[in-house]
PDB file of C-alpha atoms in Angstrom:
ATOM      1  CA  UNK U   1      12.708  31.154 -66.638  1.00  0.00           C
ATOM      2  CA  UNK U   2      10.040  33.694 -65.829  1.00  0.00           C
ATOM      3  CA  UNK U   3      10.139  36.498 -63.975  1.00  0.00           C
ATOM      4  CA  UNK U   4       8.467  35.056 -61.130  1.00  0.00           C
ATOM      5  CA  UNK U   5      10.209  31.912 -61.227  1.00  0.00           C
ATOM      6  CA  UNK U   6      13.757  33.886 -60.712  1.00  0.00           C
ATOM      7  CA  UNK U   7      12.264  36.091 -57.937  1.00  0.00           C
ATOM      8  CA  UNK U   8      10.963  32.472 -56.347  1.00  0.00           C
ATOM      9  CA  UNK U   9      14.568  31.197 -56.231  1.00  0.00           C
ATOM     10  CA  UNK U  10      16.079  33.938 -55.405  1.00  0.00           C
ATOM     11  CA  UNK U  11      13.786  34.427 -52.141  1.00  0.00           C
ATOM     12  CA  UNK U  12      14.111  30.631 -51.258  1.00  0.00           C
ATOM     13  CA  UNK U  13      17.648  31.132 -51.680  1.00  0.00           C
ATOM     14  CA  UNK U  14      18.060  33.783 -48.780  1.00  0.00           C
ATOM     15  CA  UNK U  15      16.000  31.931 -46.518  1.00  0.00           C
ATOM     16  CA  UNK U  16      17.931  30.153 -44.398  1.00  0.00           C
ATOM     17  CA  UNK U  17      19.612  33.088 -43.946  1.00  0.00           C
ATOM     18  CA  UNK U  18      16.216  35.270 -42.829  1.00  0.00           C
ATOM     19  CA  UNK U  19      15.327  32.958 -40.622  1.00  0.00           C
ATOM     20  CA  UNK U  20      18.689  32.655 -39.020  1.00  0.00           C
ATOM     21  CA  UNK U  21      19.027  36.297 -38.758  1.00  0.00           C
ATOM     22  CA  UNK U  22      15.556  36.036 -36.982  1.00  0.00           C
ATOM     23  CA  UNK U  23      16.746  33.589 -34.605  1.00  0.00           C
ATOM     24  CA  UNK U  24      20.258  35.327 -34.093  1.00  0.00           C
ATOM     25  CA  UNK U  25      19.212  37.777 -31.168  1.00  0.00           C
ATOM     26  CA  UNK U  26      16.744  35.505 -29.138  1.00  0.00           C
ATOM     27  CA  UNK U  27      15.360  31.912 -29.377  1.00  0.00           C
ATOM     28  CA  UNK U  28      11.503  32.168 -31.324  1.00  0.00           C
ATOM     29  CA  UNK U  29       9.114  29.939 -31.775  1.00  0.00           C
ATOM     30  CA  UNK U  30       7.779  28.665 -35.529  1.00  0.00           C
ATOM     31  CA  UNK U  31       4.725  31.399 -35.618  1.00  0.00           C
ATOM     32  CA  UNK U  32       6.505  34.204 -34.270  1.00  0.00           C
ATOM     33  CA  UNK U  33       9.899  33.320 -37.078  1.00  0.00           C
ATOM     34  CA  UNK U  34       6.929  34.107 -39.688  1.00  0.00           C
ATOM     35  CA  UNK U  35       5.818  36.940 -38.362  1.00  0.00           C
ATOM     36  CA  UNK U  36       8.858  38.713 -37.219  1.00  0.00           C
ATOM     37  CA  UNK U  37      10.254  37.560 -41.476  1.00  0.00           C
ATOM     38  CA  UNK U  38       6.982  39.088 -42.846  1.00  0.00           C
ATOM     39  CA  UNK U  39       6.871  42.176 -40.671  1.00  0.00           C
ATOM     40  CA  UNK U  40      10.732  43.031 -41.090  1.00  0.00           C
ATOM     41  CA  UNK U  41      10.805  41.681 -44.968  1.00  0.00           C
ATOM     42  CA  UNK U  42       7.284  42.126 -46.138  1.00  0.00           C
ATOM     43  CA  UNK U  43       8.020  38.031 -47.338  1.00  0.00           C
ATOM     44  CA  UNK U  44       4.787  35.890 -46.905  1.00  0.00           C
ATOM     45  CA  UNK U  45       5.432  32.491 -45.903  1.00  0.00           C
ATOM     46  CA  UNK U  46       3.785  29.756 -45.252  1.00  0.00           C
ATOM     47  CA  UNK U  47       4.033  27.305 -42.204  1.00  0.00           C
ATOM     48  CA  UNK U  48       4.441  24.454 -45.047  1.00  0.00           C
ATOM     49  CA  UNK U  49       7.921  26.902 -46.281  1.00  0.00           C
ATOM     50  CA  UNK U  50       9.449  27.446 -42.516  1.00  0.00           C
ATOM     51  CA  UNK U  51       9.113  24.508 -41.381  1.00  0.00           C
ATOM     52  CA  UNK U  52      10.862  22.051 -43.030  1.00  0.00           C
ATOM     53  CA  UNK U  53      13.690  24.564 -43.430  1.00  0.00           C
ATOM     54  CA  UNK U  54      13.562  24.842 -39.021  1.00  0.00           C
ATOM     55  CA  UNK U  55      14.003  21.010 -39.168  1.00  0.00           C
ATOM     56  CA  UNK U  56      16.917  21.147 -41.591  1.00  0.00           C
ATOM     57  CA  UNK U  57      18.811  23.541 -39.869  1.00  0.00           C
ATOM     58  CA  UNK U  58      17.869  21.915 -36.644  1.00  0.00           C
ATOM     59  CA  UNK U  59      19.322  18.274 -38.299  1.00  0.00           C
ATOM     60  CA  UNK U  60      22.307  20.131 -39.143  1.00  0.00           C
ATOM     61  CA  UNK U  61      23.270  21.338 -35.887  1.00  0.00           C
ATOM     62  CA  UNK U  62      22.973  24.828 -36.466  1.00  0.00           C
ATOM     63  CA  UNK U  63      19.458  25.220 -34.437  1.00  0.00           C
ATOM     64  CA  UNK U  64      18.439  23.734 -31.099  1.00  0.00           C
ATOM     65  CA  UNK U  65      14.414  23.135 -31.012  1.00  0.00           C
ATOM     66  CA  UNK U  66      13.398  23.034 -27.289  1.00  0.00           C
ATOM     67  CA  UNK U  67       9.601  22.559 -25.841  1.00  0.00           C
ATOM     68  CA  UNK U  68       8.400  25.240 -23.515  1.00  0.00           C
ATOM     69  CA  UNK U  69       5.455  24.449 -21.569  1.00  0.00           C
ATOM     70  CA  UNK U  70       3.307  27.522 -19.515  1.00  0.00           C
ATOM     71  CA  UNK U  71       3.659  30.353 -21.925  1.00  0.00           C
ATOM     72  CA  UNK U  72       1.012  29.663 -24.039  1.00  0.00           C
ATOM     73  CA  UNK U  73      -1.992  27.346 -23.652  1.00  0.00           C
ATOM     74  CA  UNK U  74      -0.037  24.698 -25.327  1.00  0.00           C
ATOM     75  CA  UNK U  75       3.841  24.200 -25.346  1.00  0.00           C
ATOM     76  CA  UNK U  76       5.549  25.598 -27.990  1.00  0.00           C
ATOM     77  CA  UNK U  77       8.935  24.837 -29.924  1.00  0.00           C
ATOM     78  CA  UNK U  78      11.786  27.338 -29.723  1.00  0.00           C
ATOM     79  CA  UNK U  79      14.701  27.614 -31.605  1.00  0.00           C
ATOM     80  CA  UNK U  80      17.855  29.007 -31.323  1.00  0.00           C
ATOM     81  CA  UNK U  81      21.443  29.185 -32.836  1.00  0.00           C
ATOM     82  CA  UNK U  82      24.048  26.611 -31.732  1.00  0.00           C
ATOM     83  CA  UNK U  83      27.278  27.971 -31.812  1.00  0.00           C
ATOM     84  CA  UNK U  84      27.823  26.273 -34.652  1.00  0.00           C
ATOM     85  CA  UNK U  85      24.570  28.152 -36.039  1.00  0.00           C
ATOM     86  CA  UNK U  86      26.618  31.129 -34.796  1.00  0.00           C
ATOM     87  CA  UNK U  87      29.431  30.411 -37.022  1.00  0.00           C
ATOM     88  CA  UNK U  88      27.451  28.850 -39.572  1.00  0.00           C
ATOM     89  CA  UNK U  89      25.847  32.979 -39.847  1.00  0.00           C
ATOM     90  CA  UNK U  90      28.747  34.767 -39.583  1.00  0.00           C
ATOM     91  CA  UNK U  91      30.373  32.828 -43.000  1.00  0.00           C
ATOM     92  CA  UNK U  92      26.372  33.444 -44.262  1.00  0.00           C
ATOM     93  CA  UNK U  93      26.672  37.184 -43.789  1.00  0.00           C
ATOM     94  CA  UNK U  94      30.141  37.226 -45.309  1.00  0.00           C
ATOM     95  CA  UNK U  95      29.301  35.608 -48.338  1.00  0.00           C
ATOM     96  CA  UNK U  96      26.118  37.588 -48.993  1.00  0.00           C
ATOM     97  CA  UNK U  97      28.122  40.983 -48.461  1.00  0.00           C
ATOM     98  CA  UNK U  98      30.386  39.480 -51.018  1.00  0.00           C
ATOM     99  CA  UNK U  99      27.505  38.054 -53.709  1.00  0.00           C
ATOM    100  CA  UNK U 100      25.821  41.349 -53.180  1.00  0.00           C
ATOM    101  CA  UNK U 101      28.856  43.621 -53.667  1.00  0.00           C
ATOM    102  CA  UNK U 102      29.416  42.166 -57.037  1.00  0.00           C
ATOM    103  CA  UNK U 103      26.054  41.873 -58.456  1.00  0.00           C
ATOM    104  CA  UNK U 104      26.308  45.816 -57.207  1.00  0.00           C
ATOM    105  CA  UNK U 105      29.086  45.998 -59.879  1.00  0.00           C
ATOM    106  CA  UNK U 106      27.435  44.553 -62.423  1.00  0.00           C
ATOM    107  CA  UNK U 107      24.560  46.941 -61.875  1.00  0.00           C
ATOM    108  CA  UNK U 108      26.705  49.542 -62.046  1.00  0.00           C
ATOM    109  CA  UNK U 109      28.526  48.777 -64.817  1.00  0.00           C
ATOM    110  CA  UNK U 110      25.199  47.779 -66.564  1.00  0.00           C
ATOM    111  CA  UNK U 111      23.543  51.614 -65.877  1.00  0.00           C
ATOM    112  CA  UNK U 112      26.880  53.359 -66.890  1.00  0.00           C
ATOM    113  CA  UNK U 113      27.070  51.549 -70.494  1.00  0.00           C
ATOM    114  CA  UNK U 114      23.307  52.271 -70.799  1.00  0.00           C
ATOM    115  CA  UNK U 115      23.864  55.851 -71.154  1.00  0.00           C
TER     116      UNK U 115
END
């Protein structure tokens, strides 16, 4: 696997997670969940990339799309977290402090034995 393959998956893998996170303090709509990901992450994504992932998570019962007319000149689709989204972020948040802290270690041990 190339180097940008692995930095692909790894990027798709946190996803659901980034844009939950976005979501987390206030429902968004699809346009602003790319721009608040790409302003606060520097990731570029597509429409084609959010998306689908919005539906998924909205299938799953962990979002909850609602249409809001008179904002803009055309309604727009908000999402927000379900309470099961809620809990659903929490376990997220506790596995990737986990994942993180021992790929950390193996860092760590990597740099030490490279001396």
């Amino acid at each position: 696997m190339s180097l940008e393959n692995w930095q692909e998956q790894l990027r798709r893998g946190g996803l659901d997670l980034a844009i939950l996170l976005t979501v987390a303090p206030a429902p968004r709509y699809g346009l602003e969940i790319i721009r608040q990901l790409e302003e606060s992450t520097d990731l570029v994504l597509t429409e084609g990339t959010v998306y689908p992932i919005l539906a998924r998570l909205t299938r799953d019962g962990v979002l909850k799309a609602e249409w809001v007319e008179g904002e803009a000149s055309h309604p727009r689709k908000y999402y927000r977290l379900t309470d099961r989204g809620r809990r659903r972020l929490e376990a997220m948040l506790v596995h990737w402090a986990a994942f993180a802290e021992k790929i950390g270690r193996l860092i760590e041990t990597a740099r030490k034995e490279k001396r």
